[in-house]
Short mmCIF file of C-alpha atoms and ligand atoms in Angstrom, two decimals:
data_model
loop_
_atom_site.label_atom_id
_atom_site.label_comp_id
_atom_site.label_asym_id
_atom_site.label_seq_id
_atom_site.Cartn_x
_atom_site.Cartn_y
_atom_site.Cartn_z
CA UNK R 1098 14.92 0.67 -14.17
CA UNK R 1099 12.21 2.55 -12.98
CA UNK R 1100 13.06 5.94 -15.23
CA UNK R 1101 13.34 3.42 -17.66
CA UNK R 1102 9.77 2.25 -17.84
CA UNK R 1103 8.83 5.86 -17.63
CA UNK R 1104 10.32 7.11 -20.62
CA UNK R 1105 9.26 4.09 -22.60
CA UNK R 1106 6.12 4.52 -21.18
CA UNK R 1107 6.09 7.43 -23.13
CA UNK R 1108 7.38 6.84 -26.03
CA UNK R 1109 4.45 4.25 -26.42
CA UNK R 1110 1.66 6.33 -25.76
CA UNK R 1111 1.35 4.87 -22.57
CA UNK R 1112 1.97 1.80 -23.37
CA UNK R 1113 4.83 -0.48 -22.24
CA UNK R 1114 5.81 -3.56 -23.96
CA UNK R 1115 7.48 -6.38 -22.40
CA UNK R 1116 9.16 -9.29 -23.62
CA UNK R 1117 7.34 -12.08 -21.40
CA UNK R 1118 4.15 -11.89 -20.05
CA UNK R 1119 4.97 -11.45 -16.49
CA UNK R 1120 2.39 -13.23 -13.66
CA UNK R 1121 1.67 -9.97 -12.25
CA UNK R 1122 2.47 -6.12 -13.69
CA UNK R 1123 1.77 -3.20 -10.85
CA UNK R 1124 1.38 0.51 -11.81
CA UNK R 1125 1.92 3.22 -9.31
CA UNK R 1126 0.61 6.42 -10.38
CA UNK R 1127 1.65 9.49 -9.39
CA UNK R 1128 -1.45 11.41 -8.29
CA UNK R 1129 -0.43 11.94 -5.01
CA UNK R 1130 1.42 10.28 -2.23
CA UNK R 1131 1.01 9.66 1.88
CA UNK R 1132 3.21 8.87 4.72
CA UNK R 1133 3.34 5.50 6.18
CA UNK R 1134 1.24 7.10 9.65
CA UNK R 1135 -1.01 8.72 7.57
CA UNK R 1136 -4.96 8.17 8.16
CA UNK R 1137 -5.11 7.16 4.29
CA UNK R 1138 -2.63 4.44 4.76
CA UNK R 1139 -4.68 3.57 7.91
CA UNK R 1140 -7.82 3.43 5.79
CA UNK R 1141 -6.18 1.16 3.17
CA UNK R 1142 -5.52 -1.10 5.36
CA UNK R 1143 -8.55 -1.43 6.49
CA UNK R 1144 -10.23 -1.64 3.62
CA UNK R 1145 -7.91 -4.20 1.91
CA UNK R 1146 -8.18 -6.45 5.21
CA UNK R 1147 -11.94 -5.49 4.67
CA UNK R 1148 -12.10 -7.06 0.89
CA UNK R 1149 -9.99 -10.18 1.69
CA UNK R 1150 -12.22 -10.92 4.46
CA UNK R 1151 -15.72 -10.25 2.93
CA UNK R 1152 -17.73 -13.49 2.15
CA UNK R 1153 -21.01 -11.96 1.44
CA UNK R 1154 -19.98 -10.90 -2.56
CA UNK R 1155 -18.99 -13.93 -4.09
CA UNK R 1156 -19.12 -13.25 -7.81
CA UNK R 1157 -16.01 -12.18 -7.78
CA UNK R 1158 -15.72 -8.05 -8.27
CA UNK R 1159 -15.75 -5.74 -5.37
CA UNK R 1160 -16.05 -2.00 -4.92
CA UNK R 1161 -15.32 -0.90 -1.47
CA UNK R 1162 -14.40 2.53 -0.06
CA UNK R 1163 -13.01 3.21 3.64
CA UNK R 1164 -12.72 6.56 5.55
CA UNK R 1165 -13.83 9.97 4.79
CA UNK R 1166 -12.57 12.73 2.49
CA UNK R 1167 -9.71 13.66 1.78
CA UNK R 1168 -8.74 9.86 3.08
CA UNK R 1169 -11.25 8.20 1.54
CA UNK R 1170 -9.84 5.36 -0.60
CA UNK R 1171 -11.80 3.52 -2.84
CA UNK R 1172 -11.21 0.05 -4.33
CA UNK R 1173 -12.06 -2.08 -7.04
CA UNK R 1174 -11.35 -6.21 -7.44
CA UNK R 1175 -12.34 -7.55 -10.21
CA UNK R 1176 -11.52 -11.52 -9.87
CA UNK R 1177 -11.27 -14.00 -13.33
CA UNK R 1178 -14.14 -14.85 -14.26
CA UNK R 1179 -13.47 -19.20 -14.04
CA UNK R 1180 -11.85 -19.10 -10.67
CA UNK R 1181 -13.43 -19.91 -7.13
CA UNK R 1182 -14.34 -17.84 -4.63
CA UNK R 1183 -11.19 -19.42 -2.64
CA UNK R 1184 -8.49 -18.53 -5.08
CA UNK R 1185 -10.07 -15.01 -5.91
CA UNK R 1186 -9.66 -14.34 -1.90
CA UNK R 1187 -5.99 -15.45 -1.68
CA UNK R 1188 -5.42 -13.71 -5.00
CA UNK R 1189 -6.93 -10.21 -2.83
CA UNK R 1190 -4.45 -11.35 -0.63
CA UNK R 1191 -1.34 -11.99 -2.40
CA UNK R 1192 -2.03 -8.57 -4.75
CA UNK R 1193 -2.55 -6.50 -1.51
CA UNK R 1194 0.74 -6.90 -0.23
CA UNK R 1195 2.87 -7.03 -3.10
CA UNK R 1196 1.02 -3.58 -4.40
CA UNK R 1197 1.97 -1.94 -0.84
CA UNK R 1198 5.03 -3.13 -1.36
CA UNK R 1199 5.47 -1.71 -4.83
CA UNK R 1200 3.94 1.53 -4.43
CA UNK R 1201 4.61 1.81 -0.72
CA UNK R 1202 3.59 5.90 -0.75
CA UNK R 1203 1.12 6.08 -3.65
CA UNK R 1204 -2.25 7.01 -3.06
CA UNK R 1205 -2.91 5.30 -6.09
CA UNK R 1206 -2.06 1.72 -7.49
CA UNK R 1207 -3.34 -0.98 -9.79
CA UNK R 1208 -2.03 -4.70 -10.02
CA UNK R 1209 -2.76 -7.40 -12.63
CA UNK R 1210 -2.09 -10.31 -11.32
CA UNK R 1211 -2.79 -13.81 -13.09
CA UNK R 1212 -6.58 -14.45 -11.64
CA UNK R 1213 -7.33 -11.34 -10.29
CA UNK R 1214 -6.95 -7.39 -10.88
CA UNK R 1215 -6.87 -4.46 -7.55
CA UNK R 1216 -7.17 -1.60 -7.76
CA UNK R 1217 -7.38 1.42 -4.95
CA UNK R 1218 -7.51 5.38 -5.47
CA UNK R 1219 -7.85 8.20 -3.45
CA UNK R 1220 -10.21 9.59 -6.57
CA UNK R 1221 -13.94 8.01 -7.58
CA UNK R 1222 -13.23 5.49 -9.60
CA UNK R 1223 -16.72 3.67 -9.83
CA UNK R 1224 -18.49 3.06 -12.94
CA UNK R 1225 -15.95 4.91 -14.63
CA UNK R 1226 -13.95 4.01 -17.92
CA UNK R 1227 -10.29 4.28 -17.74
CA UNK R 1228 -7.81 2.94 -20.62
CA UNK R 1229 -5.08 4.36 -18.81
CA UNK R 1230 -2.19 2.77 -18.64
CA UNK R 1231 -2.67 0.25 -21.42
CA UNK R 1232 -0.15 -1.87 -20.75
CA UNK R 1233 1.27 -5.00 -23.06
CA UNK R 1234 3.10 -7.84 -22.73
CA UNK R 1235 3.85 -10.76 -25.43
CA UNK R 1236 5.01 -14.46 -25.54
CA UNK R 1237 8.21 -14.00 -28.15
CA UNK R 1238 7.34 -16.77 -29.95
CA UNK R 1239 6.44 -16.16 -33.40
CA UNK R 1240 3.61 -18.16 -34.92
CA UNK R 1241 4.32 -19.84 -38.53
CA UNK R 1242 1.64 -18.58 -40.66
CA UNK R 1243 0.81 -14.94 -39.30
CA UNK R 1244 -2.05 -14.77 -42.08
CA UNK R 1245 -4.03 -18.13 -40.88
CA UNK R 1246 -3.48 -17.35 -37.03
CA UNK R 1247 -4.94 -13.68 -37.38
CA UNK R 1248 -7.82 -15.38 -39.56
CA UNK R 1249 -8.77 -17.03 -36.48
CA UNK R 1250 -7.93 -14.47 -33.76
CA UNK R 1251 -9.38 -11.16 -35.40
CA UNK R 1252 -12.77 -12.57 -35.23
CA UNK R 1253 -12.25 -14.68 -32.18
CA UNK R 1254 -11.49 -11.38 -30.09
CA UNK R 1255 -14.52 -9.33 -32.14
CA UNK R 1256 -16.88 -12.12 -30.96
CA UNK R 1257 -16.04 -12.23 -27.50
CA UNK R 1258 -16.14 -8.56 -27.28
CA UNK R 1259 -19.37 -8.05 -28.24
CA UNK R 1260 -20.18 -11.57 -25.67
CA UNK R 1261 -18.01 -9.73 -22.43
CA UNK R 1262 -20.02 -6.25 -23.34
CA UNK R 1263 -23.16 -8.20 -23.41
CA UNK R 1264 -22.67 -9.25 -19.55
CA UNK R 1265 -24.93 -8.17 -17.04
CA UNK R 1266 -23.73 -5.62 -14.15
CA UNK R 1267 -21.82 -8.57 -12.11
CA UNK R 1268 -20.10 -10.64 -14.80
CA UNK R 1269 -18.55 -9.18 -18.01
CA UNK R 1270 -15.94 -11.77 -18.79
CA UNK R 1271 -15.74 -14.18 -21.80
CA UNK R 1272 -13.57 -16.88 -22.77
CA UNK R 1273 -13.17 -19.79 -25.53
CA UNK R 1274 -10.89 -21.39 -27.74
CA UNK R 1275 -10.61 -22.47 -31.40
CA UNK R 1276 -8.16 -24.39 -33.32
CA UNK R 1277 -5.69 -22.63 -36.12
CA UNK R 1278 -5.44 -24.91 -38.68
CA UNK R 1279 -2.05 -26.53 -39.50
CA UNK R 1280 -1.37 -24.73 -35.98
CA UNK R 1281 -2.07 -24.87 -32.10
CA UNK R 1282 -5.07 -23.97 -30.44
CA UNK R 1283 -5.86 -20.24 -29.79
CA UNK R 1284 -6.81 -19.76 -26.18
CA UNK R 1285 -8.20 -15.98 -25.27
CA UNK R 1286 -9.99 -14.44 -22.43
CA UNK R 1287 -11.69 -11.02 -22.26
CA UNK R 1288 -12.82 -9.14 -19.40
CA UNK R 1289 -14.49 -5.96 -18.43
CA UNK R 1290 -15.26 -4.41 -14.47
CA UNK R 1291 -18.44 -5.14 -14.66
CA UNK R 1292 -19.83 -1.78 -13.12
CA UNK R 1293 -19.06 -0.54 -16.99
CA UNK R 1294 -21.82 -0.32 -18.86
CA UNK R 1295 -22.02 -2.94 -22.27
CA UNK R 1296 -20.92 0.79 -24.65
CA UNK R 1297 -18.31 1.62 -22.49
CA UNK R 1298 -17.33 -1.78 -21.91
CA UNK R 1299 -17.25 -2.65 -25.66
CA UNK R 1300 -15.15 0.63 -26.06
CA UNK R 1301 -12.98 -0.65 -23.83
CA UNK R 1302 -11.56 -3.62 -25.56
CA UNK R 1303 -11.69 -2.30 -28.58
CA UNK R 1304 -9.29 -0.10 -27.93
CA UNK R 1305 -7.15 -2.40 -26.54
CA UNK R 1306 -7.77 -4.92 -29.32
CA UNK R 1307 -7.10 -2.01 -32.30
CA UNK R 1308 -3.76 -1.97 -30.20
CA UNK R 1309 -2.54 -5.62 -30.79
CA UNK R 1310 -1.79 -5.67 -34.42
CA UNK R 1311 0.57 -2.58 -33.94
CA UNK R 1312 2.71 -4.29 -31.39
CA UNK R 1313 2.57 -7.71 -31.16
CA UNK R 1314 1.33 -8.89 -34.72
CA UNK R 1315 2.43 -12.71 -35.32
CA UNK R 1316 2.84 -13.48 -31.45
CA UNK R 1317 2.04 -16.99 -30.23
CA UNK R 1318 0.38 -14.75 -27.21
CA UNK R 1319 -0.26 -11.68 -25.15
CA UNK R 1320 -2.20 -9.82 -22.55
CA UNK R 1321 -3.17 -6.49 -22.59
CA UNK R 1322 -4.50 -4.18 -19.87
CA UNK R 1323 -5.80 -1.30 -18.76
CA UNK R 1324 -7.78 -0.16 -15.19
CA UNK R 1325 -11.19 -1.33 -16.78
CA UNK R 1326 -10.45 -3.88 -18.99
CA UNK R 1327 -7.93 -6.73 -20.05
CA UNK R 1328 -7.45 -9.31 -23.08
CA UNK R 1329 -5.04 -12.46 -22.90
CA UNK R 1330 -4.61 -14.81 -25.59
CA UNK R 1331 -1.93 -17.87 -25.41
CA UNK R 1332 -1.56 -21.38 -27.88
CA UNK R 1333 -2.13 -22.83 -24.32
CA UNK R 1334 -5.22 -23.38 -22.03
CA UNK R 1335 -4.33 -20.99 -19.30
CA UNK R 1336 -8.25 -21.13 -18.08
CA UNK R 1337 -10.20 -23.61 -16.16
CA UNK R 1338 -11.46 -25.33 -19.56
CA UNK R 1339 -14.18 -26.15 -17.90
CA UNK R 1340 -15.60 -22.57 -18.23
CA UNK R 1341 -15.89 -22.74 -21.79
CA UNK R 1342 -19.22 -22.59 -23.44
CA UNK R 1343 -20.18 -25.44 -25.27
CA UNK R 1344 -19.77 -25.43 -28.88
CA UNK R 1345 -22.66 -24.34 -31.24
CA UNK R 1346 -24.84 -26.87 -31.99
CA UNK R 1347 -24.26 -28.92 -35.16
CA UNK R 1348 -28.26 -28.38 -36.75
CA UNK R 1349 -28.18 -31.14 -39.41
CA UNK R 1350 -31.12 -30.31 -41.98
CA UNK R 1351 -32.40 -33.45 -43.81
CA UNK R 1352 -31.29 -31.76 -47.23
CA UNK R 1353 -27.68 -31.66 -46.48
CA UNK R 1354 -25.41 -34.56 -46.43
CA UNK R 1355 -24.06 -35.77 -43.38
CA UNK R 1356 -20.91 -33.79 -42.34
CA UNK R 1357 -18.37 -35.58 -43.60
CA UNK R 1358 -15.21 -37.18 -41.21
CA UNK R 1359 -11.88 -35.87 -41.68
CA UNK R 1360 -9.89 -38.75 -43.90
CA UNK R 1361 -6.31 -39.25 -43.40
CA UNK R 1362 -4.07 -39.53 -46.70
CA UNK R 1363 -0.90 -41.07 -44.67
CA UNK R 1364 0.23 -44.49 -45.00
CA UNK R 1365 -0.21 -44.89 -48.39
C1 NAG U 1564 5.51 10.87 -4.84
O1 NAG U 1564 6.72 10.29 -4.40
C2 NAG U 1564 7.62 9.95 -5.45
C3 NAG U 1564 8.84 9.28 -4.82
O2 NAG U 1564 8.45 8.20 -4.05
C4 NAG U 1564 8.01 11.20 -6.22
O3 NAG U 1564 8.84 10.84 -7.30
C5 NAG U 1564 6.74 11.86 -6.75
O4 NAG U 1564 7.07 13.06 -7.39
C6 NAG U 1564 5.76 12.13 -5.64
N1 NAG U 1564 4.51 12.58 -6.25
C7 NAG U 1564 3.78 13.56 -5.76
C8 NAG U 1564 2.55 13.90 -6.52
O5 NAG U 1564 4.09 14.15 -4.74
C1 NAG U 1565 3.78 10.82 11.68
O1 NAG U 1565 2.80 11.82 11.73
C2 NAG U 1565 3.20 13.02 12.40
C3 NAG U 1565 2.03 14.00 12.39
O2 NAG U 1565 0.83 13.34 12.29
C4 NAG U 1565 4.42 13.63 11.72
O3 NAG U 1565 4.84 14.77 12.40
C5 NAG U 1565 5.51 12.60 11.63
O4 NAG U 1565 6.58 13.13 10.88
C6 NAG U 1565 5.02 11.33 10.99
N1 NAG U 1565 6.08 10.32 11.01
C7 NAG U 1565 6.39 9.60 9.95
C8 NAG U 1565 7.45 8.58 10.13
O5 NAG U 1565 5.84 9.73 8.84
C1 NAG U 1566 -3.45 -12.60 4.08
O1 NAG U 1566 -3.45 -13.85 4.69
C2 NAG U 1566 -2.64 -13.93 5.84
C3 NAG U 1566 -2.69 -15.35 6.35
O2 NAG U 1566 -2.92 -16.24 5.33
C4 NAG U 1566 -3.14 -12.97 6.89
O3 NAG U 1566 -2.29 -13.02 8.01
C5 NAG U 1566 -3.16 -11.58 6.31
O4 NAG U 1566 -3.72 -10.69 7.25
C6 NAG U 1566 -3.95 -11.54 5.03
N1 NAG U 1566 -3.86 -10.23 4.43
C7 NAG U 1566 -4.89 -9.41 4.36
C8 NAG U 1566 -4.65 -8.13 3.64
O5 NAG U 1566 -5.97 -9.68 4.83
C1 NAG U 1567 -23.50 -10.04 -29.48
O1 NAG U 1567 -23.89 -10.75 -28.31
C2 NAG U 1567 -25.28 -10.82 -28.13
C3 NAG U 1567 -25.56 -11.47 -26.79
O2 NAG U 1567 -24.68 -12.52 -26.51
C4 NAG U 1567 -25.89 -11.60 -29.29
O3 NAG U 1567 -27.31 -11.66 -29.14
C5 NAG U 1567 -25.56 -10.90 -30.61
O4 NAG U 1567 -26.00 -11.68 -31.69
C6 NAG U 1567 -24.05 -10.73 -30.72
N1 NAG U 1567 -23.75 -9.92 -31.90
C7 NAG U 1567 -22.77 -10.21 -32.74
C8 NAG U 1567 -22.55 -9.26 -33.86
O5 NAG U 1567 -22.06 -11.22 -32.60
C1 NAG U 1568 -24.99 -12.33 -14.46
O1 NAG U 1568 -24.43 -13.27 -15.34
C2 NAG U 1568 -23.86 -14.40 -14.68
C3 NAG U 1568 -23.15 -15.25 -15.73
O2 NAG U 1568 -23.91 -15.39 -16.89
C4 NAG U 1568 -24.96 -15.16 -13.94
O3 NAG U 1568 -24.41 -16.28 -13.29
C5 NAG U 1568 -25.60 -14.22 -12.93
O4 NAG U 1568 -26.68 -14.86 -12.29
C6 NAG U 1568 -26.09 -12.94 -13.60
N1 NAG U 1568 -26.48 -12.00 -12.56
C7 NAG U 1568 -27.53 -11.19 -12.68
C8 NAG U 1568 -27.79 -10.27 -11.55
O5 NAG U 1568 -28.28 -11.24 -13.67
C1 NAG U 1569 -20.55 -1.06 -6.04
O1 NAG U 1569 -21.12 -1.59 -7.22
C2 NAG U 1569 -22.49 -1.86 -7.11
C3 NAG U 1569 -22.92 -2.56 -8.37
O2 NAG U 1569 -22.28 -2.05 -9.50
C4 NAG U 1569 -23.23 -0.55 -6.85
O3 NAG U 1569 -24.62 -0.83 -6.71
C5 NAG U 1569 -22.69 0.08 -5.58
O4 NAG U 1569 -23.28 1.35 -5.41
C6 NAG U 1569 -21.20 0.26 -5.67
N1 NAG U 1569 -20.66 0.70 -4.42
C7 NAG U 1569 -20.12 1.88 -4.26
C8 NAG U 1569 -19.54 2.14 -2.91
O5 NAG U 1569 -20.08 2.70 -5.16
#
């Protein structure tokens, strides 16, 4: 299974495509290794227990390093933009053990999991734009009218690019929804470690977003990542809609007509 993913890993460019979108996709790299009484694996643990049990950052993305080199590890959370403080922790949590347990010997590791992405290295990995893995996964449902969805996703993705690049050096992270006609509703969420800065950030999802159209192209969904920056899109509200922004204000100018309400031809 594991050669498996390799080769296709390969094959892809470094990209591995999966049928469902899992709720969490790990990536052990092989960069080096340590034994399970080394002083690394000593300072991992210390500095995972050390994230999940920080209060003072609570806007949810954390850079942490424990121990001195050549066991220094450093880390990197970067928690969903629309979830709480609370769930962001237990998400640390959760990811911390099942990434041990997935890449018990590898000095380096990343997990995606649903609300929040970790990431430690025995390398710098601070401010520091890395596409690599880019990994995807799609929902195999096909959507009926390829044409009017990507009419509606192309520039939904391009807009909340340039809004998660525009994010300050705590939150880049954007999110919204709008309506394919004759279809469902498009639901997508963009996010960038926000120690990027708004070029490299912007770079960053483009990349992934030139991607989508060569793999998953008429797909009711997908999510796409990489170490500094992720895309999901689904037909259903997988966010807190609460997060989303309002919608642009309607600005009626007193030479236009009013806007006129939908009229239903059924019944007839
Ligand atoms: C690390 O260990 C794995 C087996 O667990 C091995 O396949 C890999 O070659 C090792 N990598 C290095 C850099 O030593
Ligand atoms: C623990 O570390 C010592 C040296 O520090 C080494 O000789 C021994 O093989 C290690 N044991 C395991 C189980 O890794
Ligand atoms: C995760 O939480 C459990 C209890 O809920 C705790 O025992 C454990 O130490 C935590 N893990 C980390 C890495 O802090
Ligand atoms: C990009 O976002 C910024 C800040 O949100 C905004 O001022 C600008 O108009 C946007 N540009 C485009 C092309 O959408
Ligand atoms: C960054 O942006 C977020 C969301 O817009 C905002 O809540 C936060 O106060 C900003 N932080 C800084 C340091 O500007
Ligand atoms: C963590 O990130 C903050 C803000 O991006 C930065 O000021 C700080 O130096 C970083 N910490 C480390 C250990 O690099």
């Amino acid at each position: 299974m594991k050669m498996g993913c390799l080769t296709l890993l390969l094959l892809f460019f470094f990209t591995l495509i999966h049928l469902v979108i899992p709720t969490a996709a790990q990536y052990c790299y092989d960069t080096g290794n340590y034994t399970s009484n080394s002083t690394y694996r000593a300072n991992l643990n210390t500095l995972l227990s050390s994230m999940y049990s920080n209060t003072e950052i609570d806007y949810g993305f954390y850079n942490f390093s424990a121990g001195e080199s050549p066991n220094k590890v450093n880390a990197i959370v970067l928690c969903r933009g629309d979830v709480s403080t609370d769930v962001c922790r237990t998400c640390i949590n959760e990811s911390s053990s099942t990434l041990l347990q997935s890449c018990p010997n590898q000095m380096e590791a990343i997990i995606w999991a649903e609300k929040c992405v970790l990431r430690y290295s025995h390398r710098s990995i601070f401010n520091m734009l890395d596409t690599d893995p880019l990994l995807g996964y799609y929902n195999i449902g096909d959507v009926p009218d390829v044409g009017a969805f990507n009419k509606v996703l192309r520039p939904l993705l391009d807009s909340l690019r340039n809004s998660t690049a525009s994010g300050n050096s705590t939150h880049k992270f954007a999110l919204q929804s709008v309506p394919v006609p004759n279809f469902e509703t498009i639901y997508a969420l963009l996010e960038c470690t926000p120690d990027l800065s708004r070029l490299d950030c912007n770079n960053c999802l483009s990349q992934v977003q030139v991607f989508i159209p060569r793999c998953c192209n008429g797909k009711q969904g997908g999510r796409f990542v990489t170490p500094s920056c992720d895309i999901r899109y689904e037909i259903y509200s997988f966010y807190d809609p609460a997060a989303e922004p309002p919608p642009p204000p309607l600005v009626p100018s007193a030479a236009s007509p009013p806007p006129e309400l939908p009229t239903t031809t059924q019944g007839i």
